[in-house]
Short mmCIF file of C-alpha atoms in Angstrom, two decimals:
data_model
loop_
_atom_site.label_atom_id
_atom_site.label_comp_id
_atom_site.label_asym_id
_atom_site.label_seq_id
_atom_site.Cartn_x
_atom_site.Cartn_y
_atom_site.Cartn_z
CA UNK A 1 23.10 52.89 -207.51
CA UNK A 2 26.64 52.94 -208.92
CA UNK A 3 28.69 51.58 -206.03
CA UNK A 4 30.52 54.91 -205.75
CA UNK A 5 31.62 54.13 -202.17
CA UNK A 6 32.16 50.38 -202.43
CA UNK A 7 34.93 49.30 -200.08
CA UNK A 8 34.86 52.53 -198.08
CA UNK A 9 34.02 52.92 -194.39
CA UNK A 10 32.15 56.07 -193.44
CA UNK A 11 31.35 57.64 -190.09
CA UNK A 12 28.38 60.00 -189.88
CA UNK A 13 27.69 62.00 -186.71
CA UNK A 14 24.18 63.07 -185.80
CA UNK A 15 22.93 60.36 -188.14
CA UNK A 16 19.85 59.25 -186.23
CA UNK A 17 17.48 61.68 -187.92
CA UNK A 18 17.17 64.30 -190.62
CA UNK A 19 20.19 65.13 -192.75
CA UNK A 20 22.53 62.73 -190.95
CA UNK A 21 20.16 59.82 -191.46
CA UNK A 22 19.81 60.71 -195.15
CA UNK A 23 23.59 60.87 -195.52
CA UNK A 24 24.10 57.52 -193.80
CA UNK A 25 21.50 55.82 -195.99
CA UNK A 26 22.91 57.38 -199.16
CA UNK A 27 26.48 56.33 -198.35
CA UNK A 28 25.31 52.80 -197.58
CA UNK A 29 23.31 52.66 -200.81
CA UNK A 30 26.55 53.43 -202.68
CA UNK A 31 28.35 50.56 -200.95
CA UNK A 32 29.92 52.13 -197.87
CA UNK A 33 29.94 50.43 -194.51
CA UNK A 34 28.62 53.06 -192.11
CA UNK A 35 29.14 53.87 -188.43
CA UNK A 36 25.97 55.70 -187.40
CA UNK A 37 26.59 58.08 -184.50
CA UNK A 38 23.79 59.77 -182.56
CA UNK A 39 23.14 60.56 -178.90
CA UNK A 40 19.40 60.74 -179.52
CA UNK A 41 19.03 64.08 -177.76
CA UNK A 42 16.16 66.51 -178.11
CA UNK A 43 16.17 69.54 -180.38
CA UNK A 44 17.85 71.62 -177.66
CA UNK A 45 20.44 68.97 -176.82
CA UNK A 46 18.81 67.71 -173.63
CA UNK A 47 17.79 64.14 -172.87
CA UNK A 48 19.35 61.32 -174.80
CA UNK A 49 18.97 57.78 -176.02
CA UNK A 50 20.94 55.83 -178.58
CA UNK A 51 17.76 54.46 -180.17
CA UNK A 52 17.76 56.67 -183.31
CA UNK A 53 21.27 55.52 -184.25
CA UNK A 54 20.30 51.90 -183.79
CA UNK A 55 17.17 52.35 -185.93
CA UNK A 56 19.19 53.78 -188.81
CA UNK A 57 21.83 51.04 -188.52
CA UNK A 58 19.05 48.44 -188.56
CA UNK A 59 17.50 50.13 -191.60
CA UNK A 60 20.81 49.94 -193.48
CA UNK A 61 21.27 46.28 -192.59
CA UNK A 62 17.68 45.50 -193.60
CA UNK A 63 18.52 46.91 -197.02
CA UNK A 64 21.51 44.60 -197.37
CA UNK A 65 24.20 47.02 -196.17
CA UNK A 66 26.61 46.98 -193.24
CA UNK A 67 26.26 49.42 -190.36
CA UNK A 68 27.12 49.90 -186.72
CA UNK A 69 25.36 52.14 -184.19
CA UNK A 70 27.48 54.37 -181.96
CA UNK A 71 25.98 56.40 -179.12
CA UNK A 72 29.04 58.26 -177.84
CA UNK A 73 29.25 62.01 -177.26
CA UNK A 74 31.51 63.25 -180.05
CA UNK A 75 31.96 66.62 -178.32
CA UNK A 76 34.19 64.82 -175.79
CA UNK A 77 37.65 63.55 -176.66
CA UNK A 78 36.80 60.09 -175.33
CA UNK A 79 33.58 59.92 -177.35
CA UNK A 80 35.24 61.11 -180.55
CA UNK A 81 38.14 58.70 -180.09
CA UNK A 82 35.74 55.80 -179.51
CA UNK A 83 33.92 56.69 -182.75
CA UNK A 84 37.11 56.33 -184.78
CA UNK A 85 38.07 53.20 -182.85
CA UNK A 86 34.64 51.68 -183.52
CA UNK A 87 35.18 52.01 -187.27
CA UNK A 88 38.70 50.60 -187.12
CA UNK A 89 37.88 47.73 -184.77
CA UNK A 90 34.73 46.70 -186.65
CA UNK A 91 35.70 47.29 -190.28
CA UNK A 92 39.48 47.64 -190.18
CA UNK A 93 39.61 51.06 -191.82
CA UNK A 94 38.18 54.58 -191.94
CA UNK A 95 37.82 56.47 -195.21
CA UNK A 96 35.12 59.11 -194.79
CA UNK A 97 34.05 61.33 -191.90
CA UNK A 98 30.80 63.29 -192.20
CA UNK A 99 30.47 65.77 -189.33
CA UNK A 100 26.79 66.61 -188.98
CA UNK A 101 25.72 66.53 -185.30
CA UNK A 102 24.13 69.63 -183.83
CA UNK A 103 21.16 71.25 -182.11
CA UNK A 104 19.66 74.70 -181.61
CA UNK A 105 19.08 77.08 -178.72
CA UNK A 106 17.89 80.17 -180.53
CA UNK A 107 17.74 83.51 -178.71
CA UNK A 108 18.17 87.15 -179.60
CA UNK A 109 21.58 88.32 -178.38
CA UNK A 110 20.23 90.27 -175.41
CA UNK A 111 18.45 87.11 -174.22
CA UNK A 112 21.20 84.62 -175.08
CA UNK A 113 22.76 83.34 -171.88
CA UNK A 114 26.19 81.81 -171.44
CA UNK A 115 24.95 78.23 -171.13
CA UNK A 116 23.08 78.45 -174.44
CA UNK A 117 26.18 79.91 -176.10
CA UNK A 118 28.49 77.24 -174.70
CA UNK A 119 26.17 74.32 -175.46
CA UNK A 120 25.72 75.22 -179.13
CA UNK A 121 29.41 76.01 -179.70
CA UNK A 122 30.28 72.75 -177.98
CA UNK A 123 28.17 70.41 -180.10
CA UNK A 124 28.69 72.12 -183.45
CA UNK A 125 32.25 73.43 -183.36
CA UNK A 126 33.90 71.16 -180.80
CA UNK A 127 31.80 68.29 -182.14
CA UNK A 128 33.40 68.86 -185.54
CA UNK A 129 36.93 69.41 -184.26
CA UNK A 130 37.29 66.32 -182.07
CA UNK A 131 36.20 63.62 -184.57
CA UNK A 132 38.29 65.39 -187.20
CA UNK A 133 41.30 65.50 -184.90
CA UNK A 134 41.13 61.80 -184.03
CA UNK A 135 40.44 60.72 -187.62
CA UNK A 136 43.28 62.93 -188.87
CA UNK A 137 45.71 61.40 -186.38
CA UNK A 138 44.85 57.95 -187.76
CA UNK A 139 45.23 59.06 -191.37
CA UNK A 140 48.55 60.77 -190.66
CA UNK A 141 49.84 57.57 -189.07
CA UNK A 142 48.69 55.60 -192.11
CA UNK A 143 50.42 58.00 -194.48
CA UNK A 144 53.66 57.90 -192.50
CA UNK A 145 53.52 54.09 -192.57
CA UNK A 146 53.39 54.18 -196.36
CA UNK A 147 49.67 53.43 -196.60
CA UNK A 148 48.50 56.74 -198.06
CA UNK A 149 44.75 57.05 -197.46
CA UNK A 150 42.17 58.38 -199.86
CA UNK A 151 40.36 60.07 -197.02
CA UNK A 152 37.47 62.49 -197.12
CA UNK A 153 35.90 64.82 -194.56
CA UNK A 154 32.59 66.56 -195.15
CA UNK A 155 31.72 69.21 -192.57
CA UNK A 156 28.29 70.76 -192.11
CA UNK A 157 28.16 74.53 -192.08
CA UNK A 158 25.07 76.68 -192.71
CA UNK A 159 23.87 79.76 -194.51
CA UNK A 160 23.64 81.20 -191.00
CA UNK A 161 27.39 80.78 -190.66
CA UNK A 162 28.05 82.32 -194.08
CA UNK A 163 25.63 85.25 -193.94
CA UNK A 164 24.43 85.45 -190.34
CA UNK A 165 20.94 84.78 -188.99
CA UNK A 166 18.87 86.91 -186.65
CA UNK A 167 18.18 85.11 -183.37
CA UNK A 168 20.98 82.61 -183.95
CA UNK A 169 24.14 84.32 -182.79
CA UNK A 170 25.48 81.16 -181.13
CA UNK A 171 24.60 78.88 -184.05
CA UNK A 172 25.88 81.32 -186.69
CA UNK A 173 29.18 81.77 -184.84
CA UNK A 174 29.63 78.01 -184.55
CA UNK A 175 28.88 77.42 -188.22
CA UNK A 176 31.22 80.23 -189.28
CA UNK A 177 33.90 78.57 -187.16
CA UNK A 178 33.28 75.27 -188.95
CA UNK A 179 33.88 76.98 -192.28
CA UNK A 180 37.23 78.34 -191.10
CA UNK A 181 38.12 74.97 -189.58
CA UNK A 182 37.40 73.35 -192.95
CA UNK A 183 39.83 75.65 -194.75
CA UNK A 184 42.59 75.07 -192.18
CA UNK A 185 42.08 71.29 -192.16
CA UNK A 186 42.17 71.13 -195.96
CA UNK A 187 45.48 73.01 -195.99
CA UNK A 188 47.06 70.98 -193.18
CA UNK A 189 45.88 67.48 -194.05
CA UNK A 190 46.27 67.39 -197.83
CA UNK A 191 49.80 66.02 -197.48
CA UNK A 192 48.34 62.92 -195.83
CA UNK A 193 45.80 62.18 -198.56
CA UNK A 194 42.88 63.86 -196.79
CA UNK A 195 40.41 66.16 -198.57
CA UNK A 196 38.18 68.38 -196.46
CA UNK A 197 35.10 70.25 -197.69
CA UNK A 198 31.96 71.75 -196.17
CA UNK A 199 28.32 71.77 -197.20
CA UNK A 200 25.71 74.34 -196.17
CA UNK A 201 22.42 72.46 -196.54
CA UNK A 202 18.89 73.78 -196.74
CA UNK A 203 16.36 71.09 -195.89
CA UNK A 204 13.35 70.30 -193.75
CA UNK A 205 14.59 68.83 -190.46
CA UNK A 206 13.75 69.13 -186.77
CA UNK A 207 16.10 72.10 -186.59
CA UNK A 208 14.41 74.04 -189.40
CA UNK A 209 10.79 72.96 -188.97
CA UNK A 210 9.76 75.78 -186.63
CA UNK A 211 11.66 78.53 -188.41
CA UNK A 212 10.52 77.64 -191.93
CA UNK A 213 7.21 75.92 -191.27
CA UNK A 214 5.41 77.80 -194.06
CA UNK A 215 8.04 77.45 -196.77
CA UNK A 216 9.32 73.96 -196.04
CA UNK A 217 6.11 71.95 -196.22
CA UNK A 218 6.20 68.84 -198.37
CA UNK A 219 4.48 69.32 -201.77
CA UNK A 220 1.15 67.64 -202.42
CA UNK A 221 0.52 64.78 -204.85
CA UNK A 222 4.04 63.40 -204.80
CA UNK A 223 5.71 66.35 -206.53
CA UNK A 224 9.41 67.10 -206.16
CA UNK A 225 10.07 67.83 -202.49
CA UNK A 226 12.76 70.51 -202.70
CA UNK A 227 13.18 70.56 -198.93
CA UNK A 228 13.70 66.82 -198.41
CA UNK A 229 17.00 66.05 -196.61
CA UNK A 230 17.70 63.35 -199.22
CA UNK A 231 18.38 66.07 -201.80
CA UNK A 232 21.54 67.15 -199.98
CA UNK A 233 22.98 63.65 -199.58
CA UNK A 234 24.10 63.01 -203.19
CA UNK A 235 26.62 65.86 -202.95
CA UNK A 236 27.77 64.71 -199.51
CA UNK A 237 28.15 61.15 -200.81
CA UNK A 238 30.21 62.27 -203.80
CA UNK A 239 32.42 64.45 -201.59
CA UNK A 240 32.86 61.42 -199.32
CA UNK A 241 34.01 59.21 -202.19
CA UNK A 242 37.27 58.78 -204.07
CA UNK A 243 35.57 60.27 -207.16
CA UNK A 244 36.01 63.85 -205.92
CA UNK A 245 39.81 63.73 -206.25
CA UNK A 246 41.33 67.21 -206.17
CA UNK A 247 38.30 68.92 -204.60
CA UNK A 248 39.28 70.27 -201.19
CA UNK A 249 38.95 73.42 -199.10
CA UNK A 250 35.62 74.24 -200.74
CA UNK A 251 32.24 75.25 -199.33
CA UNK A 252 29.06 74.28 -201.16
CA UNK A 253 25.42 75.19 -200.67
CA UNK A 254 22.89 72.47 -201.43
CA UNK A 255 19.13 72.87 -201.59
CA UNK A 256 16.64 70.82 -203.59
CA UNK A 257 18.18 70.33 -207.02
CA UNK A 258 20.56 73.29 -206.67
CA UNK A 259 24.30 73.11 -205.89
CA UNK A 260 26.27 76.34 -205.43
CA UNK A 261 29.99 76.85 -204.94
CA UNK A 262 30.22 79.49 -202.22
CA UNK A 263 32.91 82.12 -202.63
CA UNK A 264 33.89 83.63 -199.31
CA UNK A 265 36.12 86.40 -198.08
CA UNK A 266 38.58 87.63 -200.68
CA UNK A 267 40.21 91.03 -201.27
CA UNK A 268 37.91 93.61 -202.83
CA UNK A 269 38.60 97.26 -203.64
CA UNK A 270 41.77 98.52 -201.98
CA UNK A 271 43.84 101.67 -201.75
CA UNK A 272 47.30 102.41 -200.35
CA UNK A 273 48.46 105.90 -199.41
CA UNK A 274 51.98 104.72 -198.75
CA UNK A 275 51.91 106.56 -195.43
CA UNK A 276 49.79 106.77 -192.30
CA UNK A 277 46.22 108.02 -192.75
CA UNK A 278 44.58 110.57 -190.55
CA UNK A 279 41.20 109.39 -189.19
CA UNK A 280 39.35 111.74 -191.55
CA UNK A 281 41.41 110.58 -194.52
CA UNK A 282 40.88 106.92 -193.59
CA UNK A 283 37.15 107.52 -193.39
CA UNK A 284 36.98 109.25 -196.78
CA UNK A 285 39.08 106.51 -198.39
CA UNK A 286 36.92 103.79 -196.83
CA UNK A 287 33.70 105.37 -198.08
CA UNK A 288 35.16 105.48 -201.59
CA UNK A 289 36.13 101.81 -201.36
CA UNK A 290 32.66 100.83 -200.11
CA UNK A 291 31.09 102.66 -203.04
CA UNK A 292 33.11 100.46 -205.39
CA UNK A 293 32.54 97.22 -203.47
CA UNK A 294 29.89 94.56 -203.97
CA UNK A 295 26.91 95.07 -201.63
CA UNK A 296 26.74 92.74 -198.64
CA UNK A 297 24.25 89.90 -198.70
CA UNK A 298 21.35 90.35 -196.26
CA UNK A 299 21.42 88.49 -192.97
CA UNK A 300 18.76 85.77 -192.70
CA UNK A 301 15.76 87.20 -190.89
CA UNK A 302 16.19 90.72 -192.29
CA UNK A 303 14.87 90.20 -195.83
#
């Protein structure tokens, strides 16, 4: 390892298993001191024990690193505030926030009830906003005190949030919201020395195991495991380091050995009559524009 994050303190939410665990281990391997947050809930967000966070913190310490387990609920203001406080009280600083916590409650829209909608939006979207808000308040105070931070935020979006996913209306909406939140945060916080980016990972985790059981199996005979969560963590680690100076407001897709810069909504074909359209005229003009536009990407589950 190169010591890319030596001297930095990183917080990773949802770090007890899967992608979050891989990120925490990768950051620690590059020299970061890591606050490992996880409630230890089930795949649907029910139940809960702090044990997974403690196991990962113990694993980091066993490898010679420094880590602290945190079992607070980061979708509450008190829990998110305590996460930032834990980093500051224990290590005296906070440099990197990796927002990763989440769970699934998949349903087709006609079967998706309000509780399932609220629960998924809460953990993904609110669970990104609140740690970001409390970390940003600290970094703003540091900047105003003349101690400009070199701060990094890495949010976790999804292909479902970028393209949509059948049976995941709640999850896709939350992940799309995280993408927009990333763009706003990058624009607002840059003046305080904070860079904010998002990664849409594809990996074999508890959340993807049932959906992609056939395509995400580990390869035999020790071949390259393209779906291992560890493949996503190098990009997350670099985005969480000082080395990514100038990279902010970007969304990346990471899968196996592939990294893609995602290019989102931007103006395409346009026309201007210079006066009000009639409905029939607007329709004809729109059809002409669509004929000149790039085709839409298919929603996951419709290919």
